[in-house]
XYZ file of C-alpha atoms in Angstrom:
345
model
C 41.604 106.876 82.468
C 42.380 110.483 83.373
C 42.645 109.544 87.046
C 44.970 106.623 86.214
C 47.106 108.872 84.018
C 47.283 111.489 86.789
C 48.433 108.873 89.312
C 51.006 107.531 86.881
C 52.302 111.055 86.230
C 52.699 111.761 89.968
C 54.534 108.483 90.550
C 56.724 109.019 87.483
C 57.674 112.616 88.312
C 58.218 112.128 92.052
C 60.168 108.879 91.894
C 63.565 109.089 93.616
C 65.031 106.854 90.902
C 65.811 108.135 87.420
C 63.114 107.027 84.954
C 63.506 107.169 81.157
C 60.772 106.235 78.674
C 61.963 105.576 75.123
C 60.378 104.201 71.947
C 61.350 101.498 69.467
C 63.616 103.914 67.563
C 65.561 104.618 70.791
C 64.257 108.178 71.094
C 63.613 109.516 74.611
C 59.883 110.129 75.039
C 59.848 111.218 78.678
C 62.228 111.593 81.613
C 61.635 112.496 85.250
C 63.349 115.003 87.550
C 65.632 112.449 89.194
C 67.044 111.434 85.807
C 67.604 115.116 84.968
C 69.710 115.478 88.129
C 71.659 112.279 87.457
C 72.616 113.274 83.920
C 72.905 116.990 84.649
C 70.740 117.989 81.684
C 67.276 119.599 81.524
C 64.278 117.657 80.257
C 63.803 120.024 77.309
C 67.201 119.065 75.875
C 66.692 115.346 76.393
C 63.265 114.798 74.832
C 63.610 113.468 71.303
C 67.312 112.693 71.747
C 68.758 109.229 71.170
C 69.164 107.043 74.247
C 72.703 106.230 73.068
C 73.648 109.911 72.821
C 72.477 110.488 76.386
C 75.105 108.140 77.815
C 77.725 108.824 75.153
C 77.619 112.549 75.979
C 78.666 111.823 79.546
C 81.435 109.268 79.438
C 81.915 107.272 76.219
C 79.446 104.621 77.360
C 77.796 104.023 73.990
C 79.088 100.457 73.497
C 77.913 99.458 76.981
C 74.429 100.766 76.223
C 74.367 99.014 72.826
C 75.201 95.708 74.519
C 72.567 96.399 77.183
C 69.848 97.217 74.639
C 70.770 94.227 72.428
C 70.272 91.934 75.408
C 66.932 93.607 76.192
C 65.791 93.104 72.582
C 66.465 89.382 72.868
C 65.387 88.697 76.453
C 62.934 91.485 77.331
C 64.848 92.886 80.320
C 68.370 93.403 81.628
C 70.187 94.771 84.703
C 73.588 96.494 84.429
C 75.964 98.742 86.323
C 77.910 101.812 85.254
C 80.532 104.188 86.675
C 80.349 107.796 85.478
C 82.889 110.524 86.195
C 81.076 113.754 87.017
C 82.294 117.288 86.276
C 83.653 117.668 89.837
C 85.921 114.641 89.304
C 83.973 112.312 91.607
C 83.023 108.831 90.451
C 79.335 108.011 90.674
C 78.107 104.417 90.640
C 74.776 103.543 89.009
C 72.617 100.461 88.678
C 70.293 100.608 85.689
C 67.680 98.180 84.444
C 65.534 98.144 81.326
C 62.146 96.492 80.677
C 60.953 96.241 77.095
C 57.316 96.857 76.182
C 56.263 98.392 79.483
C 53.334 99.758 77.458
C 52.678 99.544 73.724
C 55.661 100.928 71.847
C 57.436 102.207 74.963
C 60.314 100.845 77.014
C 61.421 101.854 80.507
C 64.941 102.308 81.858
C 65.385 102.857 85.613
C 68.665 104.443 86.794
C 69.572 104.247 90.515
C 72.474 106.120 92.098
C 74.189 103.562 94.380
C 77.344 105.595 95.084
C 76.715 105.806 98.841
C 76.063 102.062 99.023
C 79.327 101.308 97.198
C 81.263 103.679 99.480
C 79.788 102.035 102.600
C 80.755 98.593 101.278
C 84.295 99.868 100.668
C 84.471 101.205 104.232
C 83.252 97.856 105.592
C 85.869 96.043 103.522
C 88.595 98.296 104.893
C 87.246 97.863 108.436
C 87.328 94.058 108.108
C 90.913 94.262 106.919
C 91.807 96.441 109.914
C 90.300 93.883 112.300
C 92.248 91.039 110.695
C 95.543 92.908 110.760
C 94.823 93.893 114.366
C 94.564 90.256 115.423
C 97.793 89.423 113.612
C 99.498 92.487 115.075
C 98.938 91.348 118.653
C 100.728 88.033 118.107
C 103.536 89.499 116.017
C 104.183 92.370 118.437
C 104.485 90.106 121.467
C 106.746 87.662 119.639
C 109.106 90.480 118.601
C 109.006 92.344 121.900
C 110.433 89.429 123.921
C 113.791 89.203 122.066
C 113.782 93.012 121.751
C 113.741 93.330 125.546
C 116.747 91.027 125.827
C 118.666 92.957 123.153
C 117.992 96.320 124.809
C 119.067 94.940 128.188
C 122.389 93.563 126.941
C 123.121 96.724 124.939
C 122.672 98.787 128.100
C 125.031 96.448 129.992
C 127.644 96.748 127.252
C 127.228 100.509 126.870
C 130.441 101.553 128.728
C 132.745 99.332 126.645
C 130.984 99.896 123.294
C 130.735 103.671 123.652
C 134.462 103.935 124.323
C 135.529 102.316 121.024
C 132.456 102.185 118.805
C 130.224 105.099 119.757
C 128.871 105.437 116.198
C 127.805 101.785 116.110
C 126.201 102.103 119.524
C 124.152 105.152 118.435
C 122.950 103.368 115.291
C 121.960 100.237 117.240
C 120.054 102.156 119.921
C 118.255 104.386 117.406
C 117.181 101.381 115.312
C 115.994 99.548 118.430
C 113.956 102.617 119.364
C 112.432 102.665 115.872
C 111.521 98.981 116.146
C 109.972 99.635 119.553
C 107.899 102.467 118.061
C 106.600 100.190 115.291
C 105.709 97.499 117.856
C 103.766 100.063 119.896
C 101.765 100.997 116.804
C 101.059 97.309 116.213
C 99.730 97.017 119.755
C 97.469 100.040 119.270
C 95.956 98.222 116.284
C 95.632 94.915 118.091
C 92.927 95.962 120.534
C 90.681 98.937 121.264
C 92.491 101.423 123.480
C 90.877 102.884 126.573
C 89.839 106.357 125.510
C 89.199 108.985 128.155
C 86.767 111.443 126.629
C 86.928 115.013 127.840
C 85.450 118.224 126.501
C 88.397 120.103 124.996
C 88.996 122.974 122.594
C 90.255 121.314 119.411
C 92.079 124.519 118.412
C 94.123 124.374 121.619
C 95.059 120.731 120.958
C 96.128 121.631 117.428
C 98.162 124.636 118.609
C 99.992 122.486 121.177
C 100.801 120.003 118.404
C 102.113 122.769 116.132
C 104.305 124.116 118.942
C 105.719 120.607 119.365
C 106.583 120.263 115.669
C 107.740 123.811 114.941
C 111.397 122.892 115.413
C 111.148 120.115 112.805
C 109.305 122.468 110.446
C 112.103 125.044 110.715
C 114.712 122.384 109.869
C 112.796 121.578 106.670
C 112.266 125.289 105.888
C 108.516 124.788 106.270
C 106.167 127.513 107.477
C 102.924 126.568 109.227
C 100.005 128.988 108.722
C 96.876 128.675 110.849
C 93.315 129.938 110.704
C 91.135 128.863 113.622
C 87.511 129.653 114.380
C 86.781 130.369 118.054
C 84.802 128.195 120.481
C 84.962 124.717 118.931
C 84.683 122.206 121.805
C 84.759 118.469 121.107
C 84.480 115.392 123.298
C 87.740 113.589 122.662
C 90.813 111.920 124.073
C 93.284 114.826 123.735
C 96.350 112.562 123.591
C 94.855 110.350 120.898
C 93.754 113.339 118.851
C 97.199 114.912 119.243
C 98.732 111.692 117.904
C 96.585 112.044 114.763
C 97.595 115.684 114.288
C 101.282 114.796 114.743
C 101.025 112.078 112.076
C 99.410 114.357 109.500
C 101.616 117.399 110.137
C 104.816 115.309 110.161
C 103.767 113.735 106.865
C 103.106 117.193 105.424
C 106.558 118.402 106.521
C 108.346 115.337 105.141
C 106.737 115.567 101.679
C 108.269 119.051 101.268
C 112.046 118.440 101.672
C 112.802 121.720 99.880
C 110.468 123.754 102.070
C 107.018 125.202 101.589
C 103.873 126.092 103.504
C 101.387 124.040 105.491
C 97.963 125.633 105.870
C 95.904 124.419 108.824
C 92.340 125.628 109.288
C 89.640 124.636 111.774
C 86.092 125.809 111.234
C 82.502 124.876 111.966
C 80.634 123.135 109.119
C 77.233 123.334 110.799
C 75.744 123.054 114.287
C 76.848 119.430 114.575
C 80.274 119.135 112.934
C 83.615 120.899 112.539
C 86.285 120.389 109.895
C 90.062 120.358 110.314
C 92.001 120.937 107.092
C 95.753 120.220 106.788
C 97.008 121.322 103.358
C 100.596 120.877 102.135
C 102.462 121.910 98.987
C 104.091 118.537 98.340
C 104.219 116.441 95.196
C 100.659 115.173 95.702
C 99.245 111.653 95.533
C 98.065 109.964 92.291
C 94.300 109.414 92.178
C 94.655 105.637 91.875
C 96.514 105.581 95.221
C 94.178 107.822 97.202
C 91.605 105.124 97.922
C 94.275 102.857 99.445
C 95.402 105.346 102.081
C 94.828 103.959 105.562
C 95.356 100.358 104.516
C 97.981 98.405 106.515
C 101.534 98.758 105.197
C 100.458 100.949 102.291
C 102.539 104.128 102.175
C 103.680 106.699 99.622
C 106.928 107.334 101.522
C 110.126 105.444 100.711
C 110.872 104.420 104.334
C 107.339 104.528 105.728
C 105.342 101.635 107.153
C 101.831 102.984 106.579
C 100.988 102.255 110.214
C 100.854 105.906 111.312
C 98.078 106.734 108.866
C 96.309 103.482 109.636
C 96.311 104.261 113.368
C 95.058 107.788 112.622
C 92.087 106.433 110.668
C 91.198 104.153 113.578
C 91.434 106.955 116.153
C 89.219 109.284 114.117
C 86.734 106.440 113.604
C 86.609 105.899 117.388
C 85.784 109.611 117.730
C 82.840 109.166 115.296
C 84.655 111.249 112.697
C 85.728 110.809 109.089
C 88.832 111.537 107.011
C 88.671 112.788 103.431
C 91.703 113.257 101.207
C 91.999 115.603 98.236
C 95.224 115.640 96.249
C 96.568 116.926 92.951
C 99.960 115.919 91.648
C 102.437 118.784 91.646
C 100.192 120.975 93.811
C 99.760 119.174 97.137
C 97.466 117.183 99.397
C 94.669 118.267 101.706
C 93.590 116.014 104.576
C 90.145 116.961 105.889
C 89.099 115.613 109.277
C 85.439 115.953 110.252
C 84.564 115.605 113.948
C 81.279 116.012 115.843
C 80.983 119.064 118.074
C 80.201 118.425 121.732
C 76.616 118.969 122.882
C 75.017 119.665 126.223
């Protein structure tokens, strides 16, 4: 019996899932280390507490637990899911299941953190949507480009006569045609994988070249760009593709500050394998309910935007085996964090 109890104790304490033992009066009898980490409370404070208070203390989940326990009382077991907002603001997703009468007078609740699984499923969903829109983009772009070519050709033929009497109209027509052509090009980038020529390049140099390119636009908007780069950060990348991503993010940062402000750009090593590029603006920020939709086709927070620039940027970073994280607070600004792998021998 002692040997069996010792084995049970080892399994209980070392389990990677959160385990909670509670009695018929809903008092917590025992809890393992994983459950302590999930709920952010030490075992000493949890023993003897009500099971309902444990969840209610975190996020007003008492009614959910009551419904869960009522079902267990009638049917012996139940599986449920729960979303809890942690102190750092992140949402954590949990699956939890309860079995009544696991031993005499004791019931067992198992809590599993499935946040990473949910995030992967969300990424797959977004990736599937990108593939679908890419297939549609190819057909749409080609259908539009054919009449566009004819329009541009005739406008060029008529340029001498139109410019003489209607120069303003001519400028508007040509600028709008150029904008349409730019959108079509972005469609075509989405429609099929682009040939990427990987070279070992200093990411700080690529960023500095991008900043030099956009400095004139920043001055017009009364925006100052501050930089802080760590030395010797080589990456295997397509420099032109990466520059396109940097242009998209910096232009967005400039445009969300029409009254001026500062953009802070930093590049530093996270560890031996990865570096992080941070582009922080002082704009109006993005509401939390909109953050998760960034990168979706045609979703944009700008009045005249198409959402394609950000969508293309997500695809390029994905092709470079990197990730994009967005942190934003309304009234303070937005921080885009790009993580890329460092080149290796």
